PDB file of C-alpha atoms and ligand atoms in Angstrom:
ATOM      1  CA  UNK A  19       0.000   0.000   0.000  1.00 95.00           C
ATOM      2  CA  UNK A  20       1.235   3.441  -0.774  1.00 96.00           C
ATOM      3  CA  UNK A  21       0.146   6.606   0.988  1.00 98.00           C
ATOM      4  CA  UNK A  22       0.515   9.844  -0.194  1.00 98.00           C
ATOM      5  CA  UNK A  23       0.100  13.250   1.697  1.00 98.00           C
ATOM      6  CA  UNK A  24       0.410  16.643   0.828  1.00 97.00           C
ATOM      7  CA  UNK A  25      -1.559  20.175   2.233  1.00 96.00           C
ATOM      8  CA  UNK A  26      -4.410  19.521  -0.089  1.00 94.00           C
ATOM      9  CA  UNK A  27      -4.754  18.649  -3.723  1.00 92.00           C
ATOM     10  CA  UNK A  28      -1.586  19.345  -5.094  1.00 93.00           C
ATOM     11  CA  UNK A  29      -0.187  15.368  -3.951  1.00 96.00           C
ATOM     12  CA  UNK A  30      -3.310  14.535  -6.798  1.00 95.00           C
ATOM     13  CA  UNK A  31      -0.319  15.232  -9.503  1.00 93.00           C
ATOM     14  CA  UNK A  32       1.895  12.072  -7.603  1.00 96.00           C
ATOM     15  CA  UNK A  33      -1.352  10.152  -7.372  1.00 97.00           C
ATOM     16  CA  UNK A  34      -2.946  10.444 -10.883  1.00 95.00           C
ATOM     17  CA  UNK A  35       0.457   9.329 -11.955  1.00 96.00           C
ATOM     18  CA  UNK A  36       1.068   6.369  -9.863  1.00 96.00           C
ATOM     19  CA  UNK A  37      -2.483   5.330 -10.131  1.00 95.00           C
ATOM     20  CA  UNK A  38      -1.762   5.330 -13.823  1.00 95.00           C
ATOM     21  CA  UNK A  39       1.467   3.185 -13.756  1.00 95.00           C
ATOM     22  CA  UNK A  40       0.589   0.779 -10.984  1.00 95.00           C
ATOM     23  CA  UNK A  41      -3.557   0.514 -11.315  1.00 93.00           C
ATOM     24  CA  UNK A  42      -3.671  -3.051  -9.141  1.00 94.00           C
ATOM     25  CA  UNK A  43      -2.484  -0.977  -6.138  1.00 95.00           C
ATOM     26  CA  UNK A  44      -3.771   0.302  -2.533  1.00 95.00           C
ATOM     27  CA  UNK A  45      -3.501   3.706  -2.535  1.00 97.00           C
ATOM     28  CA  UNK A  46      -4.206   6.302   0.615  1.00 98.00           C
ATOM     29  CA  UNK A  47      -3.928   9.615   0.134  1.00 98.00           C
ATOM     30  CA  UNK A  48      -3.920  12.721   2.543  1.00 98.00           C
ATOM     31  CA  UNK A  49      -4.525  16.189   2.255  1.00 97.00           C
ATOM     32  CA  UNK A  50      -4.089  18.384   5.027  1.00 97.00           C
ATOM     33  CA  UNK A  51      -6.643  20.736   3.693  1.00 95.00           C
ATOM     34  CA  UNK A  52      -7.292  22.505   7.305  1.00 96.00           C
ATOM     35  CA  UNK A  53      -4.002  23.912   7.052  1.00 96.00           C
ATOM     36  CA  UNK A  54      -3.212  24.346   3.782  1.00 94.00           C
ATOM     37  CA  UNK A  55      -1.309  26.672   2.522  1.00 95.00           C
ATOM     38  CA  UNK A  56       2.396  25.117   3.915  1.00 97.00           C
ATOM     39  CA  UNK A  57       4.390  26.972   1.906  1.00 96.00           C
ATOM     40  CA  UNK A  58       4.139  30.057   3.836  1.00 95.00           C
ATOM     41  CA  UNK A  59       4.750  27.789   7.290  1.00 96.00           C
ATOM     42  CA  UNK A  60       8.159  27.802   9.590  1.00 96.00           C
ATOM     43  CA  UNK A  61      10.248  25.416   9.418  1.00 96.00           C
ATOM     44  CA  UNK A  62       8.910  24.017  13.595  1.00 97.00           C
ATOM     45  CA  UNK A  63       5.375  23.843  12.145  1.00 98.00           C
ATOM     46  CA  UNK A  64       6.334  21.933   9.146  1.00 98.00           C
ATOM     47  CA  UNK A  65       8.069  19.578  11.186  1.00 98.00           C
ATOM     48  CA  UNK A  66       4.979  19.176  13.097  1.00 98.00           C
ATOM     49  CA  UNK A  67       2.405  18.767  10.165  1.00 98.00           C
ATOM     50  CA  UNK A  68       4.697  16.425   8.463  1.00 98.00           C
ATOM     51  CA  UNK A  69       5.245  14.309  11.048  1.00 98.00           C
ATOM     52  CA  UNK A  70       1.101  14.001  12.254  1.00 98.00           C
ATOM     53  CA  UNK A  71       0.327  13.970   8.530  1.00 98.00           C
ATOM     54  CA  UNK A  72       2.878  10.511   7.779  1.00 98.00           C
ATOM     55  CA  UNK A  73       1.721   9.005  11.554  1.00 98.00           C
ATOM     56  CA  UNK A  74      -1.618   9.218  10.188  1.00 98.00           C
ATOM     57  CA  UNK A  75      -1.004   6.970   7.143  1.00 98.00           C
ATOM     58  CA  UNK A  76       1.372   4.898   9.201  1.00 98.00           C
ATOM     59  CA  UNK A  77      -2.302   3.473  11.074  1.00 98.00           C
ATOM     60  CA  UNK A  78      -3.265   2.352   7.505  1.00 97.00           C
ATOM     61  CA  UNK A  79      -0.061   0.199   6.959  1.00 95.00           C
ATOM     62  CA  UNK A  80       1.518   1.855   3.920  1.00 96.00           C
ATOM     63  CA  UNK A  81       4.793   0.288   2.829  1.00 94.00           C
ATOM     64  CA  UNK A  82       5.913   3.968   1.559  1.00 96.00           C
ATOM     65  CA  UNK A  83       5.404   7.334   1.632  1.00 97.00           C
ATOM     66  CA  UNK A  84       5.182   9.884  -1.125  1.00 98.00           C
ATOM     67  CA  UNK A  85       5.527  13.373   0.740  1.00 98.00           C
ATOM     68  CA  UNK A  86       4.100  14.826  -2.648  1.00 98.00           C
ATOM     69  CA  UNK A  87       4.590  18.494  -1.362  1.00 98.00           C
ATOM     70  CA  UNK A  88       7.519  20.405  -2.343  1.00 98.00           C
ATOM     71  CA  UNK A  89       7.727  22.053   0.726  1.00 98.00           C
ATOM     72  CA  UNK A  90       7.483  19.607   2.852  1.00 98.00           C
ATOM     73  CA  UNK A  91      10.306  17.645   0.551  1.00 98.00           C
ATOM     74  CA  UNK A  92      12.554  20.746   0.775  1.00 98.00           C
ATOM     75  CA  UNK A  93      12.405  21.755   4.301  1.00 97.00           C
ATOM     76  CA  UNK A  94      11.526  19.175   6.350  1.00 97.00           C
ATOM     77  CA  UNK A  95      11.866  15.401   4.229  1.00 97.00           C
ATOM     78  CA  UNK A  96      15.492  15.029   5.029  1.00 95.00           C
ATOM     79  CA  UNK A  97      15.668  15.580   8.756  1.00 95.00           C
ATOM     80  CA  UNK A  98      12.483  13.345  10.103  1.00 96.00           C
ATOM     81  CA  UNK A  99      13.338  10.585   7.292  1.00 94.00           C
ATOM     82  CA  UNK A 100      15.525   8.624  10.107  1.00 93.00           C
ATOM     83  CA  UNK A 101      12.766   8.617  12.674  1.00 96.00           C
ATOM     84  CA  UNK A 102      10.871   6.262  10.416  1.00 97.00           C
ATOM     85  CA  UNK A 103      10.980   2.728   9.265  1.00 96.00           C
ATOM     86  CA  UNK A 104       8.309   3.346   6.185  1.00 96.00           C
ATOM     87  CA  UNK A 105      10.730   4.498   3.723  1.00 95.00           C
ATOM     88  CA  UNK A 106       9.683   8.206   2.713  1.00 97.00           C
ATOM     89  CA  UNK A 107      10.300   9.804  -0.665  1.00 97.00           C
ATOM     90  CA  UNK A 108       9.884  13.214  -1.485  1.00 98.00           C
ATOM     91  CA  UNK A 109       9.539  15.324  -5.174  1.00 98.00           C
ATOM     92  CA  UNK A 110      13.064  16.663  -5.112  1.00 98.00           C
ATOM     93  CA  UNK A 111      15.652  14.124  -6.494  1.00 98.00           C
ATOM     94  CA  UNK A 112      13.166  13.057  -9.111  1.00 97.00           C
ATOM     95  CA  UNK A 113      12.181  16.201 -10.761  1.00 98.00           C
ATOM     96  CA  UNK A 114      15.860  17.098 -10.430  1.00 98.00           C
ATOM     97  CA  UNK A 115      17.015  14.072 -12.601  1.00 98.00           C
ATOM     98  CA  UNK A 116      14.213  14.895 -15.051  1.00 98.00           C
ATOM     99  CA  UNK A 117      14.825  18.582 -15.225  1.00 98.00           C
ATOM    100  CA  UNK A 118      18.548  17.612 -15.850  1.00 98.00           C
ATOM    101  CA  UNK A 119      17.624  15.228 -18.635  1.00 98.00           C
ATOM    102  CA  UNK A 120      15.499  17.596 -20.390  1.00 98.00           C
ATOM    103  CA  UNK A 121      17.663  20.509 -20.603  1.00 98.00           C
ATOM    104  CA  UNK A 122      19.568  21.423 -24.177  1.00 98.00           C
ATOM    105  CA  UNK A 123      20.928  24.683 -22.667  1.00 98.00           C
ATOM    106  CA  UNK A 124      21.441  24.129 -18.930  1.00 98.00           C
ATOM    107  CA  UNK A 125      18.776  27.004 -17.917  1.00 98.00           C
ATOM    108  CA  UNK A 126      16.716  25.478 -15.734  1.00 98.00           C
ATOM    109  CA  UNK A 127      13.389  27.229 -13.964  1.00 98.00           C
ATOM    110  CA  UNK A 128      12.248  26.513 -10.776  1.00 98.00           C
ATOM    111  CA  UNK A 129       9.106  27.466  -9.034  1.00 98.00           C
ATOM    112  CA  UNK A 130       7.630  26.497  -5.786  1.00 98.00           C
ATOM    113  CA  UNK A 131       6.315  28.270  -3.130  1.00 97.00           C
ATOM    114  CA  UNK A 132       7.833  30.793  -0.539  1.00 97.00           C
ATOM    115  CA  UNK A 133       9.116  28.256   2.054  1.00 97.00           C
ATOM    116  CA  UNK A 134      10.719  25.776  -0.961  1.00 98.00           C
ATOM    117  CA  UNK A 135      12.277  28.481  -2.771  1.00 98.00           C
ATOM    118  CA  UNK A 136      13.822  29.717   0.281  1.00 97.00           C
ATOM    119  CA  UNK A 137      14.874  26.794   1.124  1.00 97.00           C
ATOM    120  CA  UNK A 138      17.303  26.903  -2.449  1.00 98.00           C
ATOM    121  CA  UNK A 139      16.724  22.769  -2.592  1.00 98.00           C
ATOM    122  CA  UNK A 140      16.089  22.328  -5.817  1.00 98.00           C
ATOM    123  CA  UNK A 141      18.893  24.995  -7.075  1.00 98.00           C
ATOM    124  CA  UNK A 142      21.350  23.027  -4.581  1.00 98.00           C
ATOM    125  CA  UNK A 143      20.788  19.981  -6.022  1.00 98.00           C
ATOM    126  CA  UNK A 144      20.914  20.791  -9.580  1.00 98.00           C
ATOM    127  CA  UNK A 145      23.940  22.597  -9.437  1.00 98.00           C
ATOM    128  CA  UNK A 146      25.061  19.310  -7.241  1.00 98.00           C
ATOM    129  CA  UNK A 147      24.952  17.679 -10.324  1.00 97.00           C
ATOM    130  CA  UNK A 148      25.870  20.131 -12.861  1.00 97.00           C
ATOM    131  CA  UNK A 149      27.769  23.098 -11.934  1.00 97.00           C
ATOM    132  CA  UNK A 150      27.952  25.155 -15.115  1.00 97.00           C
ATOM    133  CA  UNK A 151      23.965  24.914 -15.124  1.00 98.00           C
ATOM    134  CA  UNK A 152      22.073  28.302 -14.316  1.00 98.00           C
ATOM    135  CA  UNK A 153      18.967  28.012 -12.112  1.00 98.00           C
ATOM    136  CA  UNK A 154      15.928  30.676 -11.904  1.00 98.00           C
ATOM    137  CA  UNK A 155      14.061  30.150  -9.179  1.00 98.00           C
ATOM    138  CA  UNK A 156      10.840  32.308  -8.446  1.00 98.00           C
ATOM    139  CA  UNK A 157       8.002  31.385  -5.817  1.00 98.00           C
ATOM    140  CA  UNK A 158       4.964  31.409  -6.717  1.00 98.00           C
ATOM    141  CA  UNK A 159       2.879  31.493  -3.518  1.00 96.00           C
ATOM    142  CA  UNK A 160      -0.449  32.453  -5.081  1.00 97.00           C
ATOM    143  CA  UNK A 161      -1.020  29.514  -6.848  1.00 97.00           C
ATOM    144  CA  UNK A 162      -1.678  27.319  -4.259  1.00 94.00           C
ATOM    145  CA  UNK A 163      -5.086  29.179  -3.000  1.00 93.00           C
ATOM    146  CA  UNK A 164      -5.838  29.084  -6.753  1.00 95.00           C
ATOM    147  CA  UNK A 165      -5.938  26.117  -7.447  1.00 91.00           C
ATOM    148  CA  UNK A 166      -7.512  25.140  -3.636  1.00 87.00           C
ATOM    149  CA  UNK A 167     -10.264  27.207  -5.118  1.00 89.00           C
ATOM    150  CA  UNK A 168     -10.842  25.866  -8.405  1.00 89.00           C
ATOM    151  CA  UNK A 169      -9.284  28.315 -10.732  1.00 94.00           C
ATOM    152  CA  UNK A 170      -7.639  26.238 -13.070  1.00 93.00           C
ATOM    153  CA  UNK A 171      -9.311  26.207 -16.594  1.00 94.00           C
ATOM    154  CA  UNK A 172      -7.228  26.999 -19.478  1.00 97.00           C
ATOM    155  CA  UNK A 173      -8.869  30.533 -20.072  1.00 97.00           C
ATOM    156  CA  UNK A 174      -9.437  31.597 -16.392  1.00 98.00           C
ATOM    157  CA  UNK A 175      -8.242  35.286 -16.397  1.00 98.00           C
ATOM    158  CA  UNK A 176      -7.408  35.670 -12.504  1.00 98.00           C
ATOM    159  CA  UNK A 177      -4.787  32.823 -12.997  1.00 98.00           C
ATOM    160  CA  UNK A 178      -3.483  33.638 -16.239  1.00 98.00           C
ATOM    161  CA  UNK A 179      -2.944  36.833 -15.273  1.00 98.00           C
ATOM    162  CA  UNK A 180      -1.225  35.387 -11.451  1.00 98.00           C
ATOM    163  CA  UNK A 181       0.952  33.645 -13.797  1.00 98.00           C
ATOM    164  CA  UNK A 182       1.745  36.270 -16.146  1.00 98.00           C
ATOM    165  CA  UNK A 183       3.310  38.145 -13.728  1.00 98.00           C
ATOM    166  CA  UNK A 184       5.142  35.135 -11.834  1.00 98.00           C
ATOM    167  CA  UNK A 185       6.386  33.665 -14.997  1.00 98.00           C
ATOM    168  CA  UNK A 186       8.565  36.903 -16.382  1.00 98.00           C
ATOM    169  CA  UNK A 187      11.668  36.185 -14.869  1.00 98.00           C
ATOM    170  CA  UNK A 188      11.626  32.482 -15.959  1.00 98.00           C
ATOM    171  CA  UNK A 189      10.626  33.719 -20.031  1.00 98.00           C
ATOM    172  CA  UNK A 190      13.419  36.455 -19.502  1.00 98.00           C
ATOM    173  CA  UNK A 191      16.394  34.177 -18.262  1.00 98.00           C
ATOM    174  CA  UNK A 192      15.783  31.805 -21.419  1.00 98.00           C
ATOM    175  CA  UNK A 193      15.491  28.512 -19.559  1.00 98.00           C
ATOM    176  CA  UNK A 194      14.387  25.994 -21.726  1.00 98.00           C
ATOM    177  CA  UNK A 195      13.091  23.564 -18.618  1.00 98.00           C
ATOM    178  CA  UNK A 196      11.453  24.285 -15.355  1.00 98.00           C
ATOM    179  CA  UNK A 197      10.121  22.397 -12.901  1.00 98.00           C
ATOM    180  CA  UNK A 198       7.059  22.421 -11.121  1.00 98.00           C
ATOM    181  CA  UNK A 199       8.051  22.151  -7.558  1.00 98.00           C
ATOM    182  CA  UNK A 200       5.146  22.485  -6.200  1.00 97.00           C
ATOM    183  CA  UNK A 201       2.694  19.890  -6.471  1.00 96.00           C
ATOM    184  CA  UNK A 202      -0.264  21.898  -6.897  1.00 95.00           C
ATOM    185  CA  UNK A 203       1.320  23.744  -9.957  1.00 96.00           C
ATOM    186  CA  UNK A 204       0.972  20.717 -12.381  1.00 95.00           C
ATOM    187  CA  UNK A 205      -2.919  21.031 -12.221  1.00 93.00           C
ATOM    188  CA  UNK A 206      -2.846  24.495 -13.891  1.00 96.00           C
ATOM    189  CA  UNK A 207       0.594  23.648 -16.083  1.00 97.00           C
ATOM    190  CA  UNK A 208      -1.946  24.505 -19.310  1.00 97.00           C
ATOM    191  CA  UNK A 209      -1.893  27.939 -18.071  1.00 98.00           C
ATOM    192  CA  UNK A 210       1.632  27.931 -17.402  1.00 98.00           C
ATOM    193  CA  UNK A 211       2.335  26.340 -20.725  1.00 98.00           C
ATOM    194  CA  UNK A 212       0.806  28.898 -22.865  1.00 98.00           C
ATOM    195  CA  UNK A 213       2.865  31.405 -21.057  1.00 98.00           C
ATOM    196  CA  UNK A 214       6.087  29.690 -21.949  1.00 98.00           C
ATOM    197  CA  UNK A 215       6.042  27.573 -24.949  1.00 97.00           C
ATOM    198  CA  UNK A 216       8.983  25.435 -26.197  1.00 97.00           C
ATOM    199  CA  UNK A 217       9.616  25.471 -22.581  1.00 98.00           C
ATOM    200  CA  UNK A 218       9.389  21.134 -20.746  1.00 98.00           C
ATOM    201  CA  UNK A 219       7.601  21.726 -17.748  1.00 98.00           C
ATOM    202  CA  UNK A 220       8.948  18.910 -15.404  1.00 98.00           C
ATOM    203  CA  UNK A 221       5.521  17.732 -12.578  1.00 97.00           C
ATOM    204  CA  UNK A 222       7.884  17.219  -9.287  1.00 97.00           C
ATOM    205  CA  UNK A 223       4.972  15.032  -7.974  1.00 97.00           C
ATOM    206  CA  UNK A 224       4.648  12.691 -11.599  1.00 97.00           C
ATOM    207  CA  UNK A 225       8.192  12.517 -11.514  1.00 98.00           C
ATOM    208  CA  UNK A 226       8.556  11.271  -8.197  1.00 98.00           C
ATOM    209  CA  UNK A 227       5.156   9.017  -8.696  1.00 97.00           C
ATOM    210  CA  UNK A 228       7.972   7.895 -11.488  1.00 97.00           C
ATOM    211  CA  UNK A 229      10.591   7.103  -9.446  1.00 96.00           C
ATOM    212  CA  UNK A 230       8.437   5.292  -6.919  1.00 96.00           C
ATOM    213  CA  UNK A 231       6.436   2.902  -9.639  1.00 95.00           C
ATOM    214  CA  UNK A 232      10.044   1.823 -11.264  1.00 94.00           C
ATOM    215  CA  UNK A 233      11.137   0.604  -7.707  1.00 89.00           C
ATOM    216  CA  UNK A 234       7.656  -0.716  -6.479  1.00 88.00           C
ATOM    217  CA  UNK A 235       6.658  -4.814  -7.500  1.00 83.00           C
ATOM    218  CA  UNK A 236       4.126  -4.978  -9.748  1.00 80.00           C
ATOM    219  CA  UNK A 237       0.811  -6.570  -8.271  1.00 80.00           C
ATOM    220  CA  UNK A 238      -2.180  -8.388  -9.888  1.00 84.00           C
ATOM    221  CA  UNK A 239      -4.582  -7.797  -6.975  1.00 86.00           C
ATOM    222  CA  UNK A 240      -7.350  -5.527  -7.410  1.00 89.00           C
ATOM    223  CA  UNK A 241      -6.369  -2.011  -6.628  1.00 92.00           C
ATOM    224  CA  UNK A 242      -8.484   0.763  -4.358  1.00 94.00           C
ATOM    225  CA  UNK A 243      -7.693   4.678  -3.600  1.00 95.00           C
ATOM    226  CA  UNK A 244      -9.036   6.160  -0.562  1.00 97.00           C
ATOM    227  CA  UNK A 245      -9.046  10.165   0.259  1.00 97.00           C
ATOM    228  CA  UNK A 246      -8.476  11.893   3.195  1.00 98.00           C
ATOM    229  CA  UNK A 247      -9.008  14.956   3.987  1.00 98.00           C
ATOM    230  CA  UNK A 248      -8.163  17.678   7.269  1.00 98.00           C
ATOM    231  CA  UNK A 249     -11.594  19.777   6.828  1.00 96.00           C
ATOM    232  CA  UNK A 250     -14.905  19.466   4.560  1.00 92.00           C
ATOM    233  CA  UNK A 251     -14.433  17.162   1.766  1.00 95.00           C
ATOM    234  CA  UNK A 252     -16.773  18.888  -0.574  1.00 92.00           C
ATOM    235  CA  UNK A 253     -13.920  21.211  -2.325  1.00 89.00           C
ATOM    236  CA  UNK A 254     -11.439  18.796  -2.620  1.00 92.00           C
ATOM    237  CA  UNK A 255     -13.692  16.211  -3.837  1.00 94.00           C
ATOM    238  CA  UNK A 256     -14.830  18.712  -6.771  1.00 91.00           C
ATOM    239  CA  UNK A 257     -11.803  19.779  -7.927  1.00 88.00           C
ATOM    240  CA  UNK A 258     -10.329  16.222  -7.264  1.00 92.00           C
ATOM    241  CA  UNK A 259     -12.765  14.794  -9.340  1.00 90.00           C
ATOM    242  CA  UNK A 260     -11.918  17.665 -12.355  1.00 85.00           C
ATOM    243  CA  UNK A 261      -8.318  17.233 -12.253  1.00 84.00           C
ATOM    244  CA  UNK A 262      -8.903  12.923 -12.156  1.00 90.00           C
ATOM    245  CA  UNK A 263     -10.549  13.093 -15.445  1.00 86.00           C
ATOM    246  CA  UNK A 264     -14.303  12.173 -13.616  1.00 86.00           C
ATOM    247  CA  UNK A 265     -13.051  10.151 -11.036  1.00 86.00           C
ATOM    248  CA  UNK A 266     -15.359  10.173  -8.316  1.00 89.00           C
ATOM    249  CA  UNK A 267     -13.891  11.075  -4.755  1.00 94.00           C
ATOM    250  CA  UNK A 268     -15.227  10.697  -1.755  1.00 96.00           C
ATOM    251  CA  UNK A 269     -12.617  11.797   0.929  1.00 97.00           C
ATOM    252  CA  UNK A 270     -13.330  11.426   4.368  1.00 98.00           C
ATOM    253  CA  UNK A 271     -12.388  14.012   7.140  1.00 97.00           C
ATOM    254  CA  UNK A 272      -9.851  13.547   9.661  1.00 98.00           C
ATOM    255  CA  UNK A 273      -8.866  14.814  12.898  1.00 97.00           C
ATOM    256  CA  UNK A 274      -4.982  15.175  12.113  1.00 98.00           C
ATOM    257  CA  UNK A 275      -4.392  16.662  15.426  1.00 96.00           C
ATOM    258  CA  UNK A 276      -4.917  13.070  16.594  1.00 96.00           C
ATOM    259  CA  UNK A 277      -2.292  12.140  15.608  1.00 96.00           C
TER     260      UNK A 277
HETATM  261  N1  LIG B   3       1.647  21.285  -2.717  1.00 52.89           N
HETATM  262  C1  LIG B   3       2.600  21.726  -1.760  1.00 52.89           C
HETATM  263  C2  LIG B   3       3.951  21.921  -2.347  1.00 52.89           C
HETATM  264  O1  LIG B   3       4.256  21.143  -3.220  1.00 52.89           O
HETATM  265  C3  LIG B   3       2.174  22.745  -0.750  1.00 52.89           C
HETATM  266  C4  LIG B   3       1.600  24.017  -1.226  1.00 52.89           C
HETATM  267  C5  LIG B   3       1.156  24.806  -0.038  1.00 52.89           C
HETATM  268  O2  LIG B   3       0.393  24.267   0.750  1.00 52.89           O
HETATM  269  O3  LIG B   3       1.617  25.939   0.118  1.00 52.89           O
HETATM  270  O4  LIG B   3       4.732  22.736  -1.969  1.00 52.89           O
END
């Protein structure tokens, strides 16, 4: 069983992926959608959501964890990881590798939100691998509330216009990759595609999803997803079921200060 977790519906991006790759499995997923946004969080209450939000999916049994937030994966992933016997992955080597793969010109974008870009994970670990490679990094708080909210057609002007603005530097500096690292981005990367064509947008959370399915046994049982969710599930389950393609969701709500 795999659980996923992330502030709301932004860990959707891991899951529609590694639903798609590895359909026989048991999926839980958990979206802390009382708190959301995280980005904006210290690094003590990150530490603290984190760790309620993977005890939680511990009580369901999971065999790994996909921390399919970027800013949980950038701040916090690396110093809980060895209070845990579930292995836990997070977005950032994945998208990394991708991001490196996909670049002809070693300009690589990176947005996230205010916590993750702070945090310079991504850049670190790109110029880790590559030295002579430039990195642009811009957050890109607003996004998250955005697409909490359900703005994320194609032609919705309040976004376009969100992104507009966001995406200047990254059109300016010439990169000709950037990664999405946060996990909500992917679900309006339409929006940020028509801003920047000929640009590869790399999803941190499908490209982690990635990394997980290539390592995880292949299964002939009969798979099943359940949602969780931190407040009413009526918003995420609308917007869940958009961005699934018609999938119907039913999250249930969860008292994560339980835990
Ligand atoms: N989706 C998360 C991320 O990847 C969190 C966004 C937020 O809650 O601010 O960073």
């Amino acid at each position: 069983m795999i659980g996923i977790f992330d502030s709301g519906l932004g860990g959707l991006t891991a899951y529609r992926e590694l639903h798609k790759l590895l359909p026989n499995e048991q999926f839980v997923y958990f979206g802390d959608t009382g708190r959301v946004p995280y980005g904006s969080r210290s690094h003590e209450i990150l530490k603290k959501y984190a760790r309620q939000d993977i005890d939680f999916l511990r009580t369901k049994g999971v065999d790994v964890i996909l921390a399919a937030c970027g800013t949980v994966s950038s701040v916090v992933l690396d110093e809980i990881a060895a209070e845990y016997t579930v292995p836990l992955v997070g977005v950032v080597d994945a998208s990394v590798a991708e991001a490196l793969a996909a670049t002809q010109n070693g300009i690589i974008g990176v947005i996230g939100t205010g916590a993750t870009i702070s945090s310079g994970a991504f850049a670190k670990k790109i110029k880790a691998a590559r030295a002579d490679a430039q990195v642009v990094s811009v957050a890109c708080p607003l996004f998250v509330p955005l697409v909490e909210n359900g703005y994320i057609q194609r032609d919705c002007t309040v976004t376009k216009l969100v992104a507009a603005d966001y995406l200047a530097p990254i059109k300016a500096s010439g990169a000709d990759t950037l990664i999405l690292g946060c996990t909500h981005f992917p679900i309006i990367a339409d929006i940020i595609g028509d801003l920047l064509p000929g640009v590869t947008l790399i999803s941190s959370g499908a490209a982690a999803a990635r990394a997980i399915a290539k390592e995880y046994p292949t299964s002939d049982a009969v798979g099943s997803s359940e949602f969780f969710v931190s407040d009413s599930p009526v918003n995420f389950d609308e917007v869940a079921r958009v961005f699934l393609g018609g999938e119907t969701v039913t999250a249930k709500k969860v008292d994560i200060e339980k835990y």
